[in-house]
Amino acid sequence: MTSAPAGLPEKIQHYIDGQLTDSVSGEWFDVLEPTTNETYIQCASGDKADVDLAVAAAKRAFDEGPWPRMLPRERARILYKVADEVAAMNERLGAIESFDSGLPIRQAKGQAVRAAENFRFFADLIVAIEDNAFKMPGRQINFVNRKPKGVAGLITPWNTPFMQESWKLAPAMASGCTVVLKPAEFTPASAQLWTEVMENAGVPNGVFNIVHGFGESAGDSLVKHEDVRVISFTGETTTGQTIYRNCAATMKTMSLELGGKSPAVIFEDADFEAALDSTLFGVFSLNGERCTASSRLLVQRSIYDRFVEAYVERANKIKVGPPSDPTTELAALVHPEHYKKVMEYIEIGKGEATLAAGGGRPDDLPEGNYVQPTVFTDVPRTARIFQEEIFGPVVAITPFEDEAEALDLANDVKYGLAAYVWTNDIKRAITFSQAIESGMVWINSHNVRDLRTPFGGVKGSGLGQEGGYRSLEVYTDQQAIHVTLGDVHTTRFGATGYSENDPGLAGPGA
Ligand code: NAD
């Protein structure tokens, strides 16, 4: 067994009602280290029994505890402490995340800073947010009573796991919900740090719970639990579809952030070097395991050959190596199962398009989940590598003649998460962006986010949008309270006589 990085316990356990616990069943699963695929730690394998305990603890904390009843400022103070605790563990988190998920250490570092920012942002928002009141002078006042929904189930993927978890934990907890987190089974290690963070910040027991385990058991039980009022899920589109169906039985609110096959459209007037840098980073950073990766490059025919040549030259120079090496740009994929899937797509691609770079394992890295940066060119729109999410360091490049063809190609997939448009023609940049079927578009940039903006996809990329106040909408109900001022006018059923002023069914009107 390879040894675990410093800062992790011997085994990874669930966290329920403020206590680290084994599974009720006593089951464990192996967690692999991506550069050797050896087991380095064991993780408690939860199922329905553990989910039942965690949801019961979260429900108790919601029904009886202080968390949903605190003044926004009080809760915000605790969330600020959470943020400080998270930021203080940047080095430690970076090392654990990189070891566990195979992310290059240079890219794993900084995840804590970003995660901390999520907590500060939502702490600020709950203090500043306004709710509506509607006045009808002399007759009625109506106001919105925003209420946390209750127990929130948070189900997260293995790419940038800690950051993804923070993106759900922060708005859910800020809203006053209590939570059960089900981290991805490939990468459960960094979730363990939350237990320390929450305790040090003074989050009351039961507000934050973790159940580890497989999607089909722990995840499924959380989705189906009748006391869970909202599920926020990030993961594959097919899993999202299953969860969508399973939420119906208990009529839960859902937020689904799913897969993508995002186009970067590069027009002939684009800033060539900037587009080159950005589209290389967009698909090869985070090992290509990135939902918003620019995995399809659509390049205008007049600059196509020049762009492809420059792109391939740079892709061949990307440094593939161990995640712990600070000079590594692309490291090991998360798990052998995922590695196999990516390699299968590369083989499929060889029969569908021209392989221009990479195409297999680097010669100098005989073990572990390493893949060369792989570039396919002249990829037809019918190709599976054009249509399907690979979620690895593989890019499909396709030429287009004009704007109409570019738009047609951009939209001709089942996904609609992100898009990137490269042009210096302002009119084209905006009209083209508006016509793209995607939840987010970046013009002359890769994915750099402002936390206030909507985040989410359309079509196969998701349901519902988070980001800014929209995240709070996922975790709260808005109850309308109507108050009569003055006299109430009611049609008098059963009373004798008919009044000229009988209001019938009409309300007071706006
Ligand atoms: P996945 O769907 O396999 O798993 C995600 C989570 O769901 C895991 O915790 C898993 O255990 C759980 N799960 C699996 N089956 C379940 C079920 N039946 N019921 C309940 N839970 C279940 O996804 P993954 O492979 O971990 O992550 C990669 C995917 O996530 C990619 O498709 C990527 O695009 C997507 N992603 C999307 C975004 C976004 O914001 N749109 C962000 C990151 C990743």
Coordinates of C-alpha atoms and ligand atoms in Angstrom, one line a residue:
M1 CA 0.0 0.0 0.0
T2 CA 1.4 3.5 -1.0
S3 CA 1.4 5.8 2.0
A4 CA -1.1 8.5 2.3
P5 CA 0.0 12.2 2.3
A6 CA 0.5 14.0 5.6
G7 CA -2.7 15.5 7.1
L8 CA -5.0 12.5 6.5
P9 CA -6.1 10.0 9.1
E10 CA -5.6 6.2 8.7
K11 CA -9.1 5.7 7.3
I12 CA -11.7 7.9 5.9
Q13 CA -15.0 7.8 7.8
H14 CA -18.5 9.3 7.6
Y15 CA -19.2 12.3 9.7
I16 CA -22.6 12.3 11.3
D17 CA -23.9 14.6 14.0
G18 CA -20.4 15.8 14.8
Q19 CA -18.9 12.3 15.1
L20 CA -16.6 10.4 12.7
T21 CA -18.1 7.0 12.3
D22 CA -17.7 3.7 10.4
S23 CA -20.5 2.4 8.2
V24 CA -23.3 0.6 9.9
S25 CA -22.5 -2.4 7.7
G26 CA -18.8 -2.2 8.6
E27 CA -18.0 -2.0 4.8
W28 CA -15.0 -0.2 3.3
F29 CA -13.8 0.5 -0.2
D30 CA -10.3 1.0 -1.5
V31 CA -9.1 4.4 -2.7
L32 CA -6.4 4.4 -5.4
E33 CA -3.5 6.7 -6.0
P34 CA -3.6 7.6 -9.7
T35 CA 0.1 7.4 -10.5
T36 CA 0.4 3.7 -9.4
N37 CA -3.3 2.7 -9.0
E38 CA -2.3 1.2 -5.7
T39 CA -4.7 1.4 -2.7
Y40 CA -3.4 4.1 -0.3
I41 CA -6.4 4.4 2.0
Q42 CA -9.7 2.9 2.8
C43 CA -13.0 4.7 2.9
A44 CA -16.2 3.9 4.7
S45 CA -18.7 2.6 2.2
G46 CA -22.1 4.0 3.2
D47 CA -25.6 2.8 2.2
K48 CA -29.1 3.5 3.2
A49 CA -28.6 2.8 6.9
D50 CA -25.8 5.5 7.1
V51 CA -27.8 7.9 5.0
D52 CA -30.8 7.4 7.3
L53 CA -28.6 8.3 10.3
A54 CA -27.1 11.4 8.6
V55 CA -30.5 12.7 7.4
A56 CA -32.0 12.2 10.8
A57 CA -29.2 14.2 12.4
A58 CA -29.6 16.9 9.8
K59 CA -33.3 17.0 10.3
R60 CA -32.9 17.3 14.0
A61 CA -30.5 20.1 13.6
F62 CA -32.9 21.8 11.2
D63 CA -36.1 21.3 13.3
E64 CA -34.6 21.9 16.7
G65 CA -31.2 23.5 16.4
P66 CA -30.1 27.1 16.1
W67 CA -28.8 27.1 12.5
P68 CA -31.9 28.0 10.5
R69 CA -33.0 30.4 13.3
M70 CA -29.9 32.5 13.5
L71 CA -29.8 36.1 12.4
P72 CA -28.1 36.3 8.9
R73 CA -25.2 38.2 10.4
E74 CA -24.6 35.5 13.1
R75 CA -24.6 32.7 10.5
A76 CA -22.4 34.8 8.2
R77 CA -19.8 35.2 11.0
I78 CA -19.5 31.4 11.3
L79 CA -19.3 31.1 7.5
Y80 CA -16.4 33.7 7.6
K81 CA -14.7 31.5 10.1
V82 CA -15.2 28.5 7.8
A83 CA -13.6 30.5 5.0
D84 CA -10.6 31.4 7.2
E85 CA -10.1 27.8 8.2
V86 CA -10.3 26.7 4.6
A87 CA -7.9 29.3 3.3
A88 CA -5.4 28.5 6.1
M89 CA -5.1 24.9 4.8
N90 CA -4.2 25.8 1.2
E91 CA -0.9 23.9 1.2
R92 CA -2.3 20.9 2.9
L93 CA -5.4 20.7 0.8
G94 CA -3.3 21.2 -2.4
A95 CA -1.1 18.2 -1.5
I96 CA -4.0 15.9 -0.6
E97 CA -6.1 16.9 -3.6
S98 CA -3.2 16.5 -6.0
F99 CA -2.2 13.1 -4.5
D100 CA -5.8 11.8 -4.4
S101 CA -7.1 13.0 -7.8
G102 CA -3.9 13.3 -9.8
L103 CA -4.2 17.0 -10.5
P104 CA -0.9 18.8 -11.1
I105 CA 0.1 20.4 -7.8
R106 CA 0.4 23.8 -9.4
Q107 CA -3.2 23.6 -10.3
A108 CA -4.4 22.0 -7.1
K109 CA -2.9 24.8 -5.1
G110 CA -5.2 27.7 -4.9
Q111 CA -8.3 25.5 -4.8
A112 CA -8.7 26.4 -1.0
V113 CA -8.5 30.1 -1.7
R114 CA -11.3 29.7 -4.3
A115 CA -13.3 27.5 -1.9
A116 CA -12.9 30.0 0.9
E117 CA -14.2 32.7 -1.4
N118 CA -17.4 30.8 -2.0
F119 CA -18.1 30.9 1.7
R120 CA -17.3 34.6 2.0
F121 CA -19.4 35.4 -1.0
F122 CA -22.6 33.7 0.3
A123 CA -22.0 35.0 3.9
D124 CA -22.0 38.5 2.4
L125 CA -25.1 37.8 0.3
I126 CA -27.3 36.6 3.1
V127 CA -26.6 39.7 5.0
A128 CA -27.3 42.0 2.0
I129 CA -30.1 40.2 0.2
E130 CA -33.5 41.9 0.1
D131 CA -36.9 40.3 -0.2
N132 CA -40.0 41.9 -1.8
A133 CA -42.9 43.5 -0.1
F134 CA -45.9 44.7 -2.2
K135 CA -48.3 47.3 -0.9
M136 CA -51.9 48.0 -1.7
P137 CA -52.6 51.1 0.3
G138 CA -55.3 50.7 2.9
R139 CA -56.1 47.2 1.7
Q140 CA -53.3 44.7 1.9
I141 CA -49.6 44.3 2.4
N142 CA -47.9 41.2 0.9
F143 CA -44.4 40.2 1.7
V144 CA -42.0 37.4 0.9
N145 CA -40.9 35.2 3.7
R146 CA -37.8 33.4 2.5
K147 CA -37.3 30.1 4.3
P148 CA -34.6 27.5 4.1
K149 CA -36.0 24.3 2.5
G150 CA -34.7 21.9 5.2
V151 CA -32.2 19.1 4.7
A152 CA -30.2 19.4 1.5
G153 CA -28.5 16.5 -0.2
L154 CA -25.3 17.5 -2.0
I155 CA -23.8 15.0 -4.5
T156 CA -20.5 16.0 -6.0
P157 CA -18.0 14.7 -8.7
W158 CA -14.3 13.9 -8.5
N159 CA -12.9 16.7 -10.6
T160 CA -11.7 19.5 -8.2
P161 CA -13.6 17.7 -5.5
F162 CA -13.1 20.1 -2.6
M163 CA -13.9 23.2 -4.7
Q164 CA -17.0 21.5 -6.0
E165 CA -18.1 20.7 -2.5
S166 CA -17.6 24.3 -1.4
W167 CA -19.8 25.5 -4.3
K168 CA -22.7 23.6 -2.8
L169 CA -22.0 23.7 0.9
A170 CA -21.6 27.5 1.0
P171 CA -25.0 28.5 -0.4
A172 CA -26.8 25.6 1.2
M173 CA -25.5 26.4 4.7
A174 CA -25.8 30.2 4.2
S175 CA -29.5 29.7 3.4
G176 CA -30.0 28.0 6.7
C177 CA -30.3 24.5 5.4
T178 CA -28.6 21.6 7.1
V179 CA -26.7 19.3 4.7
V180 CA -25.6 15.7 3.9
L181 CA -22.7 15.7 1.5
K182 CA -22.0 12.6 -0.6
P183 CA -18.5 13.1 -2.1
A184 CA -17.4 11.2 -5.2
E185 CA -16.0 7.8 -4.4
F186 CA -12.9 8.2 -6.6
T187 CA -11.7 11.1 -4.5
P188 CA -13.1 11.1 -0.9
A189 CA -9.9 12.2 0.8
S190 CA -10.1 16.0 0.8
A191 CA -13.8 15.9 2.1
Q192 CA -12.3 14.8 5.4
L193 CA -10.9 18.2 5.9
W194 CA -14.4 19.7 6.1
T195 CA -14.9 17.9 9.5
E196 CA -12.0 19.8 11.0
V197 CA -13.0 23.1 9.3
M198 CA -16.6 22.9 10.5
E199 CA -15.7 22.0 14.1
N200 CA -13.1 24.8 14.3
A201 CA -15.5 27.3 12.9
G202 CA -18.2 26.4 15.5
V203 CA -20.8 25.0 13.1
P204 CA -23.3 23.2 15.4
N205 CA -23.4 19.4 15.3
G206 CA -25.8 17.9 12.7
V207 CA -25.7 21.0 10.4
F208 CA -23.0 19.4 8.3
N209 CA -22.8 15.6 7.7
I210 CA -20.9 13.4 5.2
V211 CA -21.8 10.0 4.0
H212 CA -19.2 8.4 1.7
G213 CA -19.9 5.6 -0.7
F214 CA -21.0 4.6 -4.2
G215 CA -23.5 6.5 -6.2
E216 CA -25.8 3.5 -6.6
S217 CA -26.1 3.0 -2.8
A218 CA -25.2 6.0 -0.7
G219 CA -26.1 8.6 -3.5
D220 CA -29.3 6.8 -4.5
S221 CA -30.5 6.6 -0.8
L222 CA -29.9 10.3 -0.4
V223 CA -31.9 11.1 -3.5
K224 CA -34.8 8.9 -2.5
H225 CA -34.9 9.9 1.2
E226 CA -38.3 11.6 2.0
D227 CA -36.8 14.0 4.5
V228 CA -34.4 15.5 2.0
R229 CA -36.1 18.5 0.4
V230 CA -33.5 19.5 -2.2
I231 CA -30.8 17.7 -4.2
S232 CA -27.9 19.6 -5.7
F233 CA -26.0 17.4 -8.0
T234 CA -23.0 17.8 -10.2
G235 CA -21.9 15.0 -12.4
E236 CA -22.6 13.1 -15.6
T237 CA -25.7 13.8 -17.7
T238 CA -26.8 10.1 -17.6
T239 CA -26.5 10.2 -13.7
G240 CA -28.4 13.4 -13.7
Q241 CA -31.2 11.8 -15.7
T242 CA -31.5 9.0 -13.2
I243 CA -31.6 11.5 -10.3
Y244 CA -34.2 13.6 -12.1
R245 CA -36.4 10.5 -12.3
N246 CA -35.8 9.5 -8.7
C247 CA -36.5 12.9 -7.3
A248 CA -40.0 12.8 -8.7
A249 CA -41.4 10.3 -6.1
T250 CA -40.7 12.8 -3.3
M251 CA -41.1 16.0 -5.3
K252 CA -37.7 17.4 -4.4
T253 CA -36.2 20.6 -5.7
M254 CA -33.2 19.8 -7.9
S255 CA -30.3 21.6 -9.3
L256 CA -28.4 19.6 -11.9
E257 CA -25.0 20.7 -13.2
L258 CA -24.1 18.1 -15.8
G259 CA -21.6 17.4 -18.6
G260 CA -20.5 19.5 -21.5
K261 CA -18.8 19.5 -24.9
S262 CA -18.1 23.1 -25.2
P263 CA -17.0 24.8 -28.4
A264 CA -14.3 27.4 -28.8
V265 CA -15.1 29.3 -32.0
I266 CA -12.0 31.1 -33.5
F267 CA -12.7 33.6 -36.2
E268 CA -10.0 34.8 -38.6
D269 CA -9.9 38.2 -37.0
A270 CA -9.2 36.8 -33.5
D271 CA -6.1 37.6 -31.5
F272 CA -4.3 34.5 -32.7
E273 CA -1.8 34.1 -29.8
A274 CA -4.3 34.8 -27.1
A275 CA -6.8 32.3 -28.7
L276 CA -4.0 29.7 -28.9
D277 CA -2.9 30.1 -25.3
S278 CA -6.5 30.1 -24.0
T279 CA -7.8 27.1 -25.9
L280 CA -4.7 25.0 -25.0
F281 CA -5.3 25.9 -21.3
G282 CA -9.0 25.4 -21.7
V283 CA -8.7 21.7 -22.6
F284 CA -5.4 20.6 -21.1
S285 CA -5.6 22.2 -17.6
L286 CA -7.0 20.1 -14.8
N287 CA -6.0 17.1 -16.9
G288 CA -8.8 17.9 -19.2
E289 CA -11.2 16.7 -16.5
R290 CA -13.2 19.9 -16.6
C291 CA -16.9 20.3 -17.3
T292 CA -16.4 23.6 -19.1
A293 CA -13.3 22.4 -21.2
S294 CA -13.1 23.8 -24.7
S295 CA -13.0 20.3 -26.1
R296 CA -14.2 21.3 -29.6
L297 CA -12.3 23.9 -31.4
L298 CA -14.1 25.4 -34.4
V299 CA -11.6 27.3 -36.5
Q300 CA -12.3 29.5 -39.5
R301 CA -10.9 27.9 -42.7
S302 CA -8.7 30.9 -43.7
I303 CA -6.5 30.5 -40.5
Y304 CA -7.2 26.8 -40.0
D305 CA -3.8 25.3 -41.2
R306 CA -1.8 28.0 -39.4
F307 CA -3.8 27.5 -36.2
V308 CA -3.6 23.7 -36.2
E309 CA 0.1 23.8 -36.8
A310 CA 0.8 26.1 -33.9
Y311 CA -1.7 24.2 -31.7
V312 CA -0.1 20.8 -32.3
E313 CA 3.4 22.2 -31.8
R314 CA 2.4 23.5 -28.4
A315 CA 0.4 20.5 -27.4
N316 CA 3.5 18.3 -28.1
K317 CA 5.5 20.4 -25.7
I318 CA 3.0 20.2 -22.7
K319 CA 4.8 18.7 -19.8
V320 CA 3.2 15.4 -18.7
G321 CA 4.5 14.2 -15.4
P322 CA 3.8 13.3 -11.8
P323 CA 1.2 15.4 -10.0
S324 CA 3.7 16.4 -7.3
D325 CA 6.2 17.9 -9.7
P326 CA 5.6 21.7 -9.8
T327 CA 6.7 21.8 -13.4
T328 CA 4.0 19.3 -14.5
E329 CA 1.3 20.7 -16.7
L330 CA -0.7 17.5 -17.3
A331 CA -0.6 14.7 -14.8
A332 CA -2.4 11.4 -14.2
L333 CA -6.2 10.9 -14.7
V334 CA -8.1 10.2 -11.6
H335 CA -8.8 6.5 -11.8
P336 CA -8.1 3.5 -14.1
E337 CA -11.7 3.2 -15.0
H338 CA -11.7 6.8 -16.3
Y339 CA -8.3 6.2 -18.0
K340 CA -9.8 3.2 -19.8
K341 CA -12.8 5.3 -21.0
V342 CA -10.5 8.1 -22.3
M343 CA -8.2 5.7 -24.1
E344 CA -11.2 4.0 -25.7
Y345 CA -12.3 7.4 -27.1
I346 CA -8.8 8.0 -28.4
E347 CA -9.0 4.7 -30.3
I348 CA -12.4 5.6 -31.6
G349 CA -11.1 9.0 -32.7
K350 CA -8.3 7.4 -34.7
G351 CA -11.0 5.8 -37.0
E352 CA -13.0 9.0 -37.2
A353 CA -10.5 11.9 -37.8
T354 CA -6.8 12.7 -38.2
L355 CA -4.6 12.2 -35.2
A356 CA -2.3 15.2 -35.1
A357 CA -0.7 14.9 -31.6
G358 CA -0.6 12.4 -28.8
G359 CA -2.8 9.4 -29.1
G360 CA -1.7 7.2 -26.2
R361 CA 0.4 6.8 -23.1
P362 CA 3.7 8.8 -22.9
D363 CA 6.6 6.4 -23.4
D364 CA 8.4 7.5 -20.3
L365 CA 5.5 6.9 -17.9
P366 CA 4.7 3.2 -18.1
E367 CA 2.4 3.0 -15.2
G368 CA -0.4 5.1 -13.7
N369 CA -3.2 6.9 -15.6
Y370 CA -1.1 9.1 -17.9
V371 CA -2.3 10.2 -21.3
Q372 CA -0.5 12.3 -23.9
P373 CA -2.2 15.6 -24.8
T374 CA -4.1 14.4 -27.8
V375 CA -5.3 16.5 -30.8
F376 CA -7.6 15.3 -33.5
T377 CA -8.1 17.5 -36.6
D378 CA -10.6 17.6 -39.5
V379 CA -13.1 16.1 -37.1
P380 CA -16.5 15.7 -38.8
R381 CA -19.6 16.6 -36.8
T382 CA -20.9 13.1 -36.9
A383 CA -17.8 11.8 -35.1
R384 CA -18.3 10.5 -31.6
I385 CA -15.3 12.5 -30.5
F386 CA -17.1 15.6 -31.7
Q387 CA -20.4 14.7 -30.0
E388 CA -19.6 13.0 -26.7
E389 CA -17.9 14.2 -23.6
I390 CA -14.5 12.6 -23.1
F391 CA -13.5 14.5 -20.0
G392 CA -9.7 14.0 -20.6
P393 CA -6.9 15.7 -22.5
V394 CA -8.4 15.2 -25.9
V395 CA -9.4 18.0 -28.3
A396 CA -11.4 17.8 -31.6
I397 CA -10.6 20.5 -34.2
T398 CA -13.0 21.2 -37.0
P399 CA -12.8 23.9 -39.7
F400 CA -15.7 26.2 -40.7
E401 CA -16.2 28.6 -43.6
D402 CA -18.5 31.3 -42.2
E403 CA -20.5 32.4 -39.2
A404 CA -23.6 30.4 -40.2
E405 CA -21.6 27.2 -40.4
A406 CA -19.8 27.9 -37.2
L407 CA -23.1 28.4 -35.3
D408 CA -24.6 25.3 -36.8
L409 CA -21.5 23.3 -35.7
A410 CA -21.4 24.9 -32.2
N411 CA -25.0 24.0 -31.5
D412 CA -25.1 20.5 -33.1
V413 CA -24.5 18.6 -29.9
K414 CA -26.8 17.5 -27.1
Y415 CA -24.9 19.6 -24.5
G416 CA -25.0 23.3 -23.8
L417 CA -22.8 24.2 -20.9
A418 CA -20.1 26.7 -22.0
A419 CA -18.9 28.3 -25.2
Y420 CA -15.9 30.5 -26.1
V421 CA -15.9 33.0 -28.9
W422 CA -12.7 34.6 -30.3
T423 CA -13.2 37.6 -32.6
N424 CA -12.4 41.3 -32.5
D425 CA -15.6 42.2 -34.3
I426 CA -17.8 43.4 -31.4
K427 CA -21.1 43.1 -33.3
R428 CA -20.3 39.5 -34.4
A429 CA -19.0 38.6 -30.9
I430 CA -22.3 39.6 -29.3
T431 CA -24.8 38.4 -31.9
F432 CA -23.0 35.1 -32.3
S433 CA -22.8 34.6 -28.5
Q434 CA -26.4 35.2 -28.1
A435 CA -27.3 32.6 -30.7
I436 CA -25.2 29.9 -29.1
E437 CA -27.2 27.3 -27.1
S438 CA -25.2 27.3 -23.9
G439 CA -25.6 28.5 -20.3
M440 CA -22.4 30.5 -20.4
V441 CA -20.3 32.2 -23.1
W442 CA -16.9 33.8 -22.8
I443 CA -15.8 36.3 -25.4
N444 CA -12.0 36.4 -25.9
S445 CA -11.3 34.5 -22.7
H446 CA -11.3 31.1 -21.2
N447 CA -13.3 30.3 -18.1
V448 CA -12.9 33.1 -15.6
R449 CA -15.9 33.5 -13.3
D450 CA -17.5 36.4 -11.5
L451 CA -19.4 34.7 -8.6
R452 CA -22.4 36.9 -9.1
T453 CA -23.2 35.6 -12.6
P454 CA -25.5 32.6 -13.4
F455 CA -23.7 29.2 -13.6
G456 CA -25.3 26.3 -15.3
G457 CA -26.1 24.6 -18.6
V458 CA -28.9 24.2 -21.0
K459 CA -30.0 21.1 -23.0
G460 CA -28.1 18.0 -21.7
S461 CA -25.9 20.1 -19.5
G462 CA -28.3 20.7 -16.7
L463 CA -31.4 22.0 -15.1
G464 CA -31.6 25.2 -13.0
Q465 CA -28.9 27.8 -12.6
E466 CA -26.8 28.6 -9.6
G467 CA -24.5 31.6 -9.0
G468 CA -25.1 34.7 -6.9
Y469 CA -28.7 35.0 -5.5
R470 CA -29.8 32.1 -7.8
S471 CA -28.0 29.6 -5.6
L472 CA -30.0 30.9 -2.6
E473 CA -33.2 30.2 -4.6
V474 CA -32.2 26.6 -4.9
Y475 CA -32.0 26.2 -1.1
T476 CA -34.9 28.4 0.0
D477 CA -38.7 28.6 -0.5
Q478 CA -40.3 31.9 -1.0
Q479 CA -43.5 32.0 1.0
A480 CA -45.9 34.8 0.2
I481 CA -47.6 36.3 3.2
H482 CA -50.7 38.4 2.5
V483 CA -52.0 40.7 5.3
T484 CA -55.3 42.5 5.2
L485 CA -55.2 46.1 6.2
G486 CA -58.6 47.7 7.1
D487 CA -61.7 45.6 6.5
V488 CA -61.8 42.3 4.9
H489 CA -64.4 42.0 2.1
T490 CA -65.9 38.6 1.8
T491 CA -68.8 37.2 -0.2
R492 CA -71.2 36.3 2.6
F493 CA -72.1 32.6 1.9
G494 CA -75.2 31.6 3.8
A495 CA -76.1 35.1 4.8
T496 CA -79.4 36.6 3.6
G497 CA -79.4 39.5 1.1
Y498 CA -77.1 40.5 -1.7
S499 CA -74.9 43.5 -1.5
E500 CA -74.0 45.6 -4.5
N501 CA -70.4 45.6 -3.2
D502 CA -70.1 41.8 -3.1
P503 CA -66.5 41.2 -4.2
G504 CA -67.2 37.8 -5.8
L505 CA -64.0 35.9 -6.3
A506 CA -61.9 38.9 -7.1
G507 CA -59.2 39.9 -4.7
P508 CA -58.3 43.5 -4.0
G509 CA -56.4 44.0 -7.2
A510 CA -53.0 45.6 -7.7
Ligands
NAD1 P1 -20.9 10.8 -11.9 O1 -22.2 11.2 -12.4 O2 -20.4 9.5 -12.2 O3 -20.8 11.0 -10.3 C1 -21.1 12.2 -9.7 C2 -21.6 11.8 -8.3 O4 -22.9 11.2 -8.4 C3 -20.7 10.9 -7.5 O5 -20.7 11.3 -6.1 C4 -21.4 9.6 -7.6 O6 -21.2 8.7 -6.5 C5 -22.9 10.0 -7.6 N1 -23.8 9.1 -8.2 C6 -23.6 8.2 -9.2 N2 -24.7 7.5 -9.5 C7 -25.7 8.0 -8.6 C8 -27.1 7.7 -8.5 N3 -27.7 6.8 -9.2 N4 -27.8 8.4 -7.5 C9 -27.2 9.3 -6.8 N5 -25.9 9.6 -6.9 C10 -25.1 9.0 -7.8 O7 -19.9 12.0 -12.4 P2 -18.3 12.0 -12.2 O8 -17.7 11.0 -13.2 O9 -18.0 12.0 -10.8 O10 -18.0 13.5 -12.7 C11 -17.7 13.9 -14.0 C12 -18.9 14.5 -14.7 O11 -19.3 15.6 -13.9 C13 -18.6 15.0 -16.1 O12 -19.7 14.7 -16.9 C14 -18.5 16.5 -15.9 O13 -18.8 17.3 -17.0 C15 -19.5 16.7 -14.8 N6 -19.3 18.0 -14.1 C16 -20.2 19.0 -14.4 C17 -20.0 20.3 -13.8 C18 -20.9 21.4 -14.0 O14 -20.9 22.4 -13.3 N7 -21.8 21.3 -15.0 C19 -18.8 20.5 -13.0 C20 -18.0 19.4 -12.8 C21 -18.2 18.2 -13.3

